[in-house]
Amino acid sequence: MASSLRIALAPGDGIGPEIMAATLDLFAAAGVTRLIEFVPVAMGKSEFERGNTRGMSEDAIRTVEDCGVLFKGPMETIKGAGGKSINVTARKLWNAFANLRTFRTLPGVETVYSRAGVNLNLTIVRENIEDTYGGVEHRLSNDMIQCKRLISAPGSDEVCRFAFQTARRLGVTRLHCGHKANIMKMTDGLFLDRFRAAARDFPEIEAGDVIVDALCMNLVMKPQQYQMLVLPNLQGDIVSDLAAGLVGGLGFAPSANIGKHISIFEAVHGTAPDIAGKGLANPAALILSGLMMLRHLGLTSHAATIENALLAALEQGVHTGDFGGGGVSSGKPALSTKDFVKGIVERLGSKPATVPPVPVPEASTHALLNRPARPAGQTVIRTFSNVVRHVVGCDIYLDTPLSPVSVAEEMQRIAGDTPFKLTLISNRGTQVWPTGSVYTECVDYYRVRFELRDTLRPGDFGQSPCVALLDKIAEKFEVCSYELLRTFDGVKGYSMAQGQ
Amino acid sequence: MASSLRIALAPGDGIGPEIMAATLDLFAAAGVTRLIEFVPVAMGKSEFERGNTRGMSEDAIRTVEDCGVLFKGPMETIKGAGGKSINVTARKLWNAFANLRTFRTLPGVETVYSRAGVNLNLTIVRENIEDTYGGVEHRLSNDMIQCKRLISAPGSDEVCRFAFQTARRLGVTRLHCGHKANIMKMTDGLFLDRFRAAARDFPEIEAGDVIVDALCMNLVMKPQQYQMLVLPNLQGDIVSDLAAGLVGGLGFAPSANIGKHISIFEAVHGTAPDIAGKGLANPAALILSGLMMLRHLGLTSHAATIENALLAALEQGVHTGDFGGGGVSSGKPALSTKDFVKGIVERLGSKPATVPPVPVPEASTHALLNRPARPAGQTVIRTFSNVVRHVVGCDIYLDTPLSPVSVAEEMQRIAGDTPFKLTLISNRGTQVWPTGSVYTECVDYYRVRFELRDTLRPGDFGQSPCVALLDKIAEKFEVCSYELLRTFDGVKGYSMAQGQ
């Protein structure tokens, strides 16, 4: 017999320990714990309380990195202690760049949609690192705060390719990219471009795209039209939770965070402190997340056996207090966490009758995790390496309550003997100079754009005259922000203002 | 009899002209056109084709500004012509800062929710100017593109106060702010703060807040729990379209863009070129948007009369080809646009029987629009005027494919004889120096943070040593971006990195 594989285990806070214990009981009954050794790690509330702003001990970090897989229950992030969400920290720390979630109509879980006879089987891949989740925010004037939304080509490549690979593995035939490239033309335009570039390597999968607001409407009206989606981080966050609602809520929505080296399998619902310790919580999402983990480790026969038993139990009205009560569970008592799992254990080997059972492959004899060697240091991932870049100007951002006209006068004076001319002033993205509307309301934060005079050509200068101009303007104004304007292979690397 | 009020009218493209004609027929039959004179303006596809990148003629702009109200059909933005969305341009040009939309279960419009007996009556106010809709985007390295997400205090004030005022006018007792302040702590934190500040002036309205992803799940699972929502721009966009889906799609979701001086009432669905000119289109959303306009102009009795007739027609199975076919409309033919409106006209004076009729107040004798005088120039709106600001450092962003360690060495060397010490390097928001994880994948764009040395205090310097530091770094690196770090009344005006 092969030796067992070590997996880091963090039961979590609130209802976490009890749903984790029930899940492990089920996994033990299915023979999983002969092949996997779960190694407890210290993460969550207790670590925050010890003053660890990351919410995890150094030892926990080491163990997770040794194991390559973390199975975790819900955790509490202590507010106000300066700590960031432990879930976000874990994803970023270990570069688990893809959030993979599946949303399926389950028998016995009544929803508006199940009652209407609408069956869902939707997989969502959400980019997990970038977008506004970098948390890079600055107060740029008394009245204006900025958050940077960052989208990179290699980050988009990684998550889009992962989505196509997953589609191929799952036998999904159609993958849609959700985005807002009609408004965020450059950032989401890049995400969409990289999606299309990835699509070329997966010709058997139909690749489509859909604007995120239309997507949300479509998901509500006719969710069965989508098989699989890939989205940038924030949009993916919103759409995933919407999809969870379609199948009965976070209690039935498993989640995996996949990285090259380390992956995290977790229930994304809360810690439900109101019912914690009472043995009443619903472990379904954690069990389903665990099944994703078993499949990640090659234990597909164990996963299929457990899943069929779970489906059989649900369709026979086995339920905890948070769902059921109508339909097949009508008249059947709400079970405790332990009895709910007992209902599944009793059905191990059975198959569901009202929904298609999951095919059970030949029994796996050992768990397997293929992962690259631990890197010696951070890797720099790249998509575009050979690009000809030319400086063509700069955007300078002023913290001032002056009127647009006054700002324009000052700027033209200051730029007088530089290689640049003032071409634009905008406020909150709307042009206010050289033309603009008297109805535009301004705040105390202006963008001032300088571009090369007509006699000069891109590449005539590097960035130094831009910095010199910034220097001159800073003598008179508070410069809260600055961006270099360049062309990349002849294409402008910056957007126009609204109304320009 | 009072003279009629002039309203600018842009029928739109595709199905626009036919649904607008039908709507005006209905309004004429209800006596509206005795009180309102509709003045046609040139906007949309034809203007784009004339090379007008704003999609509207100068004359149209003048007329809209004279009238103060624009009633418009759906319009096409020609792609690739450099033109931005005409809808976005119109909102920004005239500072129509609040998007007001209502979502109501209508009789005869079958949806998953109506079949489940769930009745919706939800009002959403979306901020219309700020957020990533400023469209301020920059390519900052070969591989990284940034979009600025801008949230201002006075912009948030305006839209939150408008939401509370609208709630008061509509008799709504509970208003929720949707946001993502758990991740975008400073920007959405500001939006939420200003919401709470506004709430203090409306004590009779219960003010709550909800994280946007949870909101979307809740809306799908139990939409009737919300009466009214106010959200930042992008989140509001997504949630509005989700809500439209709950009541049958954009064909039943009216929309108003409200500004201090100019307001725009429009159907937000597309131009449906596939059925344009065939007389088949559903004018319901445009009619409902028109009713919002009539109420905006004080014509509440006309609006109520038309609305009751519309409800009566719908509940009796009057429908166009895009909806109905089951329920009350079962066996009834799909009507043309004209006959659909005829069905409403025939019921003017009737009331619906299956849903509560709208109370009809005493007949209005004239249309009225209260608006401030045309401003002489752009106004600067402000919330925080007296704030003590001290420079404490700067964030400098580098376009380089070097490793974090190499970047750190260079930065420490360069900052050696300046008032600043290197405190942080992050990549895509995750700290990579002084500590970091070997698993963090970097891209060719770094944030390098410099803060005052321990011997110095905030306020010891202004911004000039920051600019000097930028200057020195730019001798060796491509500096693609820069931000000044300050305290505002003693509070840091910048976020920490993930893992810091």
GROMACS .gro file of C-alpha atoms in nm, chain B residues 128-416:
model
  289
  628ASN     CA    1  -2.376   5.766  -1.251
  629ILE     CA    2  -2.049   5.960  -1.286
  630GLU     CA    3  -1.765   5.810  -1.085
  631ASP     CA    4  -1.608   5.469  -1.016
  632THR     CA    5  -1.425   5.305  -1.308
  633TYR     CA    6  -1.667   5.485  -1.542
  634GLY     CA    7  -1.426   5.777  -1.552
  635GLY     CA    8  -1.253   5.556  -1.807
  636VAL     CA    9  -0.908   5.666  -1.689
  637GLU     CA   10  -0.684   5.383  -1.803
  638HIS     CA   11  -0.309   5.354  -1.857
  639ARG     CA   12  -0.079   5.082  -1.976
  640LEU     CA   13   0.196   5.102  -1.717
  641SER     CA   14   0.431   4.836  -1.846
  642ASN     CA   15   0.437   4.580  -2.123
  643ASP     CA   16   0.218   4.353  -1.916
  644MET     CA   17   0.016   4.573  -1.680
  645ILE     CA   18  -0.283   4.799  -1.741
  646GLN     CA   19  -0.448   5.013  -1.477
  647CYS     CA   20  -0.796   5.160  -1.450
  648LYS     CA   21  -0.853   5.426  -1.187
  649ARG     CA   22  -1.152   5.372  -0.964
  650LEU     CA   23  -1.243   5.717  -0.834
  651ILE     CA   24  -1.491   5.778  -0.552
  652SER     CA   25  -1.539   6.131  -0.421
  653ALA     CA   26  -1.704   6.251  -0.103
  654PRO     CA   27  -1.927   6.516  -0.268
  655GLY     CA   28  -2.023   6.277  -0.550
  656SER     CA   29  -2.120   6.013  -0.293
  657ASP     CA   30  -2.304   6.276  -0.089
  658GLU     CA   31  -2.513   6.383  -0.387
  659VAL     CA   32  -2.627   6.040  -0.488
  660CYS     CA   33  -2.689   5.914  -0.134
  661ARG     CA   34  -2.892   6.222  -0.048
  662PHE     CA   35  -3.087   6.185  -0.369
  663ALA     CA   36  -3.162   5.825  -0.273
  664PHE     CA   37  -3.293   5.924   0.069
  665GLN     CA   38  -3.499   6.208  -0.079
  666THR     CA   39  -3.647   5.968  -0.333
  667ALA     CA   40  -3.721   5.715  -0.060
  668ARG     CA   41  -3.905   5.986   0.132
  669ARG     CA   42  -4.101   6.089  -0.179
  670LEU     CA   43  -4.196   5.730  -0.259
  671GLY     CA   44  -4.283   5.643   0.099
  672VAL     CA   45  -4.010   5.379   0.111
  673THR     CA   46  -3.922   5.294   0.471
  674ARG     CA   47  -3.594   5.108   0.427
  675LEU     CA   48  -3.291   5.196   0.214
  676HIS     CA   49  -2.983   4.975   0.180
  677CYS     CA   50  -2.640   5.082   0.060
  678GLY     CA   51  -2.475   4.811  -0.149
  679HIS     CA   52  -2.094   4.822  -0.154
  680LYS     CA   53  -1.770   4.626  -0.143
  681ALA     CA   54  -1.610   4.811   0.149
  682ASN     CA   55  -1.467   4.488   0.290
  683ILE     CA   56  -1.220   4.486   0.000
  684MET     CA   57  -1.217   4.844  -0.129
  685LYS     CA   58  -1.192   4.975   0.224
  686MET     CA   59  -1.108   5.335   0.143
  687THR     CA   60  -1.317   5.403  -0.169
  688ASP     CA   61  -1.628   5.207  -0.083
  689GLY     CA   62  -1.563   5.290   0.281
  690LEU     CA   63  -1.604   5.655   0.182
  691PHE     CA   64  -1.923   5.582  -0.011
  692LEU     CA   65  -2.065   5.399   0.290
  693ASP     CA   66  -1.958   5.679   0.528
  694ARG     CA   67  -2.135   5.939   0.317
  695PHE     CA   68  -2.444   5.715   0.301
  696ARG     CA   69  -2.446   5.701   0.681
  697ALA     CA   70  -2.393   6.077   0.704
  698ALA     CA   71  -2.694   6.133   0.475
  699ALA     CA   72  -2.900   5.883   0.675
  700ARG     CA   73  -2.878   6.107   0.982
  701ASP     CA   74  -3.094   6.366   0.804
  702PHE     CA   75  -3.364   6.111   0.722
  703PRO     CA   76  -3.436   5.951   1.059
  704GLU     CA   77  -3.771   5.808   0.948
  705ILE     CA   78  -3.598   5.588   0.690
  706GLU     CA   79  -3.422   5.276   0.814
  707ALA     CA   80  -3.070   5.271   0.668
  708GLY     CA   81  -2.887   4.944   0.620
  709ASP     CA   82  -2.593   4.822   0.419
  710VAL     CA   83  -2.502   4.500   0.244
  711ILE     CA   84  -2.192   4.373   0.066
  712VAL     CA   85  -2.263   4.356  -0.304
  713ASP     CA   86  -2.190   3.987  -0.356
  714ALA     CA   87  -2.419   3.890  -0.069
  715LEU     CA   88  -2.675   4.136  -0.207
  716CYS     CA   89  -2.677   3.958  -0.543
  717MET     CA   90  -2.724   3.623  -0.372
  718ASN     CA   91  -3.004   3.763  -0.156
  719LEU     CA   92  -3.176   3.923  -0.456
  720VAL     CA   93  -3.182   3.588  -0.631
  721MET     CA   94  -3.301   3.397  -0.326
  722LYS     CA   95  -3.542   3.641  -0.164
  723PRO     CA   96  -3.567   3.968  -0.360
  724GLN     CA   97  -3.870   4.093  -0.169
  725GLN     CA   98  -3.648   4.163   0.135
  726TYR     CA   99  -3.525   4.487  -0.022
  727GLN     CA  100  -3.730   4.799  -0.090
  728MET     CA  101  -3.462   5.028  -0.222
  729LEU     CA  102  -3.088   5.026  -0.286
  730VAL     CA  103  -2.817   5.283  -0.355
  731LEU     CA  104  -2.484   5.171  -0.501
  732PRO     CA  105  -2.163   5.297  -0.663
  733ASN     CA  106  -2.164   5.303  -1.042
  734LEU     CA  107  -2.033   4.962  -1.157
  735GLN     CA  108  -2.196   4.763  -0.879
  736GLY     CA  109  -2.517   4.956  -0.943
  737ASP     CA  110  -2.496   4.873  -1.311
  738ILE     CA  111  -2.464   4.501  -1.240
  739VAL     CA  112  -2.729   4.490  -0.968
  740SER     CA  113  -2.977   4.691  -1.179
  741ASP     CA  114  -2.956   4.450  -1.467
  742LEU     CA  115  -2.988   4.156  -1.230
  743ALA     CA  116  -3.302   4.319  -1.091
  744ALA     CA  117  -3.434   4.374  -1.444
  745GLY     CA  118  -3.397   4.001  -1.499
  746LEU     CA  119  -3.611   3.932  -1.193
  747VAL     CA  120  -3.906   4.117  -1.346
  748GLY     CA  121  -3.875   3.993  -1.703
  749GLY     CA  122  -3.579   4.175  -1.853
  750LEU     CA  123  -3.489   4.518  -1.985
  751GLY     CA  124  -3.817   4.533  -2.177
  752PHE     CA  125  -3.992   4.610  -1.849
  753ALA     CA  126  -3.732   4.817  -1.666
  754PRO     CA  127  -3.767   5.195  -1.693
  755SER     CA  128  -3.478   5.428  -1.625
  756ALA     CA  129  -3.419   5.791  -1.537
  757ASN     CA  130  -3.092   5.979  -1.513
  758ILE     CA  131  -3.142   6.266  -1.276
  759GLY     CA  132  -2.926   6.576  -1.254
  760LYS     CA  133  -2.968   6.912  -1.088
  761HIS     CA  134  -3.019   7.084  -1.422
  762ILE     CA  135  -3.092   6.816  -1.678
  763SER     CA  136  -3.258   6.476  -1.651
  764ILE     CA  137  -3.279   6.200  -1.907
  765PHE     CA  138  -3.558   5.945  -1.929
  766GLU     CA  139  -3.482   5.644  -2.143
  767ALA     CA  140  -3.540   5.279  -2.217
  768VAL     CA  141  -3.210   5.103  -2.148
  769HIS     CA  142  -3.268   4.804  -2.371
  770GLY     CA  143  -3.098   4.774  -2.709
  771THR     CA  144  -3.199   4.892  -3.054
  772ALA     CA  145  -3.295   4.536  -3.164
  773PRO     CA  146  -3.192   4.586  -3.529
  774ASP     CA  147  -3.325   4.236  -3.614
  775ILE     CA  148  -3.686   4.344  -3.566
  776ALA     CA  149  -3.649   4.718  -3.636
  777GLY     CA  150  -3.907   4.860  -3.874
  778LYS     CA  151  -4.135   4.559  -3.845
  779GLY     CA  152  -4.368   4.716  -3.590
  780LEU     CA  153  -4.319   4.425  -3.349
  781ALA     CA  154  -4.120   4.583  -3.067
  782ASN     CA  155  -4.236   4.604  -2.708
  783PRO     CA  156  -4.267   4.968  -2.598
  784ALA     CA  157  -4.330   4.891  -2.227
  785ALA     CA  158  -3.991   5.004  -2.092
  786LEU     CA  159  -4.010   5.331  -2.286
  787ILE     CA  160  -4.369   5.390  -2.170
  788LEU     CA  161  -4.269   5.322  -1.809
  789SER     CA  162  -3.968   5.555  -1.846
  790GLY     CA  163  -4.207   5.815  -1.984
  791LEU     CA  164  -4.424   5.774  -1.675
  792MET     CA  165  -4.121   5.851  -1.459
  793MET     CA  166  -4.077   6.164  -1.670
  794LEU     CA  167  -4.441   6.268  -1.633
  795ARG     CA  168  -4.409   6.238  -1.256
  796HIS     CA  169  -4.082   6.436  -1.269
  797LEU     CA  170  -4.286   6.710  -1.440
  798GLY     CA  171  -4.568   6.699  -1.187
  799LEU     CA  172  -4.810   6.524  -1.421
  800THR     CA  173  -4.891   6.260  -1.159
  801SER     CA  174  -5.256   6.218  -1.254
  802HIS     CA  175  -5.169   6.157  -1.619
  803ALA     CA  176  -4.900   5.910  -1.515
  804ALA     CA  177  -5.137   5.725  -1.283
  805THR     CA  178  -5.411   5.704  -1.546
  806ILE     CA  179  -5.174   5.565  -1.808
  807GLU     CA  180  -5.014   5.325  -1.559
  808ASN     CA  181  -5.352   5.183  -1.453
  809ALA     CA  182  -5.449   5.134  -1.816
  810LEU     CA  183  -5.117   4.961  -1.885
  811LEU     CA  184  -5.162   4.730  -1.584
  812ALA     CA  185  -5.520   4.654  -1.687
  813ALA     CA  186  -5.408   4.570  -2.040
  814LEU     CA  187  -5.123   4.347  -1.919
  815GLU     CA  188  -5.339   4.156  -1.676
  816GLN     CA  189  -5.586   4.088  -1.957
  817GLY     CA  190  -5.315   3.928  -2.169
  818VAL     CA  191  -5.235   4.220  -2.398
  819HIS     CA  192  -4.879   4.145  -2.508
  820THR     CA  193  -4.619   4.180  -2.783
  821GLY     CA  194  -4.427   3.885  -2.921
  822ASP     CA  195  -4.137   3.903  -2.676
  823PHE     CA  196  -4.337   3.810  -2.368
  824GLY     CA  197  -4.656   3.640  -2.261
  825GLY     CA  198  -4.781   3.331  -2.434
  826GLY     CA  199  -4.856   3.162  -2.103
  827GLY     CA  200  -5.066   3.258  -1.801
  828VAL     CA  201  -5.323   3.531  -1.869
  829SER     CA  202  -5.206   3.578  -2.226
  830SER     CA  203  -5.244   3.208  -2.304
  831GLY     CA  204  -5.410   3.169  -2.641
  832LYS     CA  205  -5.410   3.545  -2.700
  833PRO     CA  206  -5.225   3.667  -3.008
  834ALA     CA  207  -4.895   3.856  -2.991
  835LEU     CA  208  -4.978   4.214  -3.088
  836SER     CA  209  -4.791   4.466  -3.297
  837THR     CA  210  -4.640   4.769  -3.123
  838LYS     CA  211  -4.936   4.979  -3.239
  839ASP     CA  212  -5.200   4.733  -3.130
  840PHE     CA  213  -5.030   4.683  -2.795
  841VAL     CA  214  -5.058   5.059  -2.735
  842LYS     CA  215  -5.412   5.056  -2.872
  843GLY     CA  216  -5.493   4.798  -2.602
  844ILE     CA  217  -5.368   5.043  -2.343
  845VAL     CA  218  -5.545   5.344  -2.495
  846GLU     CA  219  -5.874   5.151  -2.491
  847ARG     CA  220  -5.831   5.102  -2.117
  848LEU     CA  221  -5.751   5.463  -2.027
  849GLY     CA  222  -5.974   5.531  -1.729
  850SER     CA  223  -5.987   5.162  -1.630
  851LYS     CA  224  -5.809   5.015  -1.333
  852PRO     CA  225  -5.638   4.678  -1.291
  853ALA     CA  226  -5.829   4.414  -1.094
  854THR     CA  227  -5.557   4.166  -0.995
  855VAL     CA  228  -5.298   4.413  -0.867
  856PRO     CA  229  -5.350   4.730  -0.663
  857PRO     CA  230  -5.432   5.025  -0.889
  858VAL     CA  231  -5.222   5.339  -0.866
  859PRO     CA  232  -5.414   5.616  -0.684
  860VAL     CA  233  -5.509   5.890  -0.930
  861PRO     CA  234  -5.474   6.238  -0.779
  862GLU     CA  235  -5.665   6.542  -0.902
  863ALA     CA  236  -5.591   6.618  -1.266
  864SER     CA  237  -5.277   6.826  -1.321
  865THR     CA  238  -5.334   7.137  -1.530
  866HIS     CA  239  -4.978   7.205  -1.637
  867ALA     CA  240  -4.633   7.052  -1.647
  868LEU     CA  241  -4.376   7.204  -1.420
  869LEU     CA  242  -3.999   7.182  -1.404
  870ASN     CA  243  -3.813   7.344  -1.120
  871ARG     CA  244  -3.450   7.391  -1.203
  872PRO     CA  245  -3.173   7.623  -1.095
  873ALA     CA  246  -3.043   7.887  -1.333
  874ARG     CA  247  -2.789   7.779  -1.592
  875PRO     CA  248  -2.448   7.796  -1.422
  876ALA     CA  249  -2.196   8.044  -1.561
  877GLY     CA  250  -1.921   7.782  -1.545
  878GLN     CA  251  -1.835   7.450  -1.387
  879THR     CA  252  -1.908   7.431  -1.016
  880VAL     CA  253  -1.659   7.277  -0.776
  881ILE     CA  254  -1.854   7.068  -0.526
  882ARG     CA  255  -1.688   7.003  -0.190
  883THR     CA  256  -1.741   6.801   0.126
  884PHE     CA  257  -1.421   6.827   0.330
  885SER     CA  258  -1.268   7.174   0.321
  886ASN     CA  259  -1.059   7.216   0.631
  887VAL     CA  260  -0.827   6.922   0.655
  888VAL     CA  261  -0.471   6.931   0.785
  889ARG     CA  262  -0.252   6.743   0.541
  890HIS     CA  263   0.105   6.633   0.597
  891VAL     CA  264   0.337   6.467   0.347
  892VAL     CA  265   0.479   6.141   0.480
  893GLY     CA  266   0.624   5.979   0.169
  894CYS     CA  267   0.542   5.855  -0.176
  895ASP     CA  268   0.463   5.543  -0.374
  896ILE     CA  269   0.669   5.510  -0.689
  897TYR     CA  270   0.573   5.256  -0.954
  898LEU     CA  271   0.838   5.098  -1.171
  899ASP     CA  272   0.813   4.937  -1.510
  900THR     CA  273   1.081   4.670  -1.477
  901PRO     CA  274   1.110   4.293  -1.516
  902LEU     CA  275   1.372   4.270  -1.237
  903SER     CA  276   1.323   4.047  -0.933
  904PRO     CA  277   1.194   4.196  -0.605
  905VAL     CA  278   1.537   4.152  -0.442
  906SER     CA  279   1.714   4.342  -0.717
  907VAL     CA  280   1.454   4.619  -0.707
  908ALA     CA  281   1.495   4.646  -0.328
  909GLU     CA  282   1.874   4.675  -0.351
  910GLU     CA  283   1.857   4.950  -0.609
  911MET     CA  284   1.589   5.142  -0.422
  912GLN     CA  285   1.774   5.133  -0.090
  913ARG     CA  286   2.089   5.257  -0.259
  914ILE     CA  287   1.908   5.543  -0.433
  915ALA     CA  288   1.716   5.650  -0.120
  916GLY     CA  289   2.032   5.640   0.092
   0.00000   0.00000   0.00000
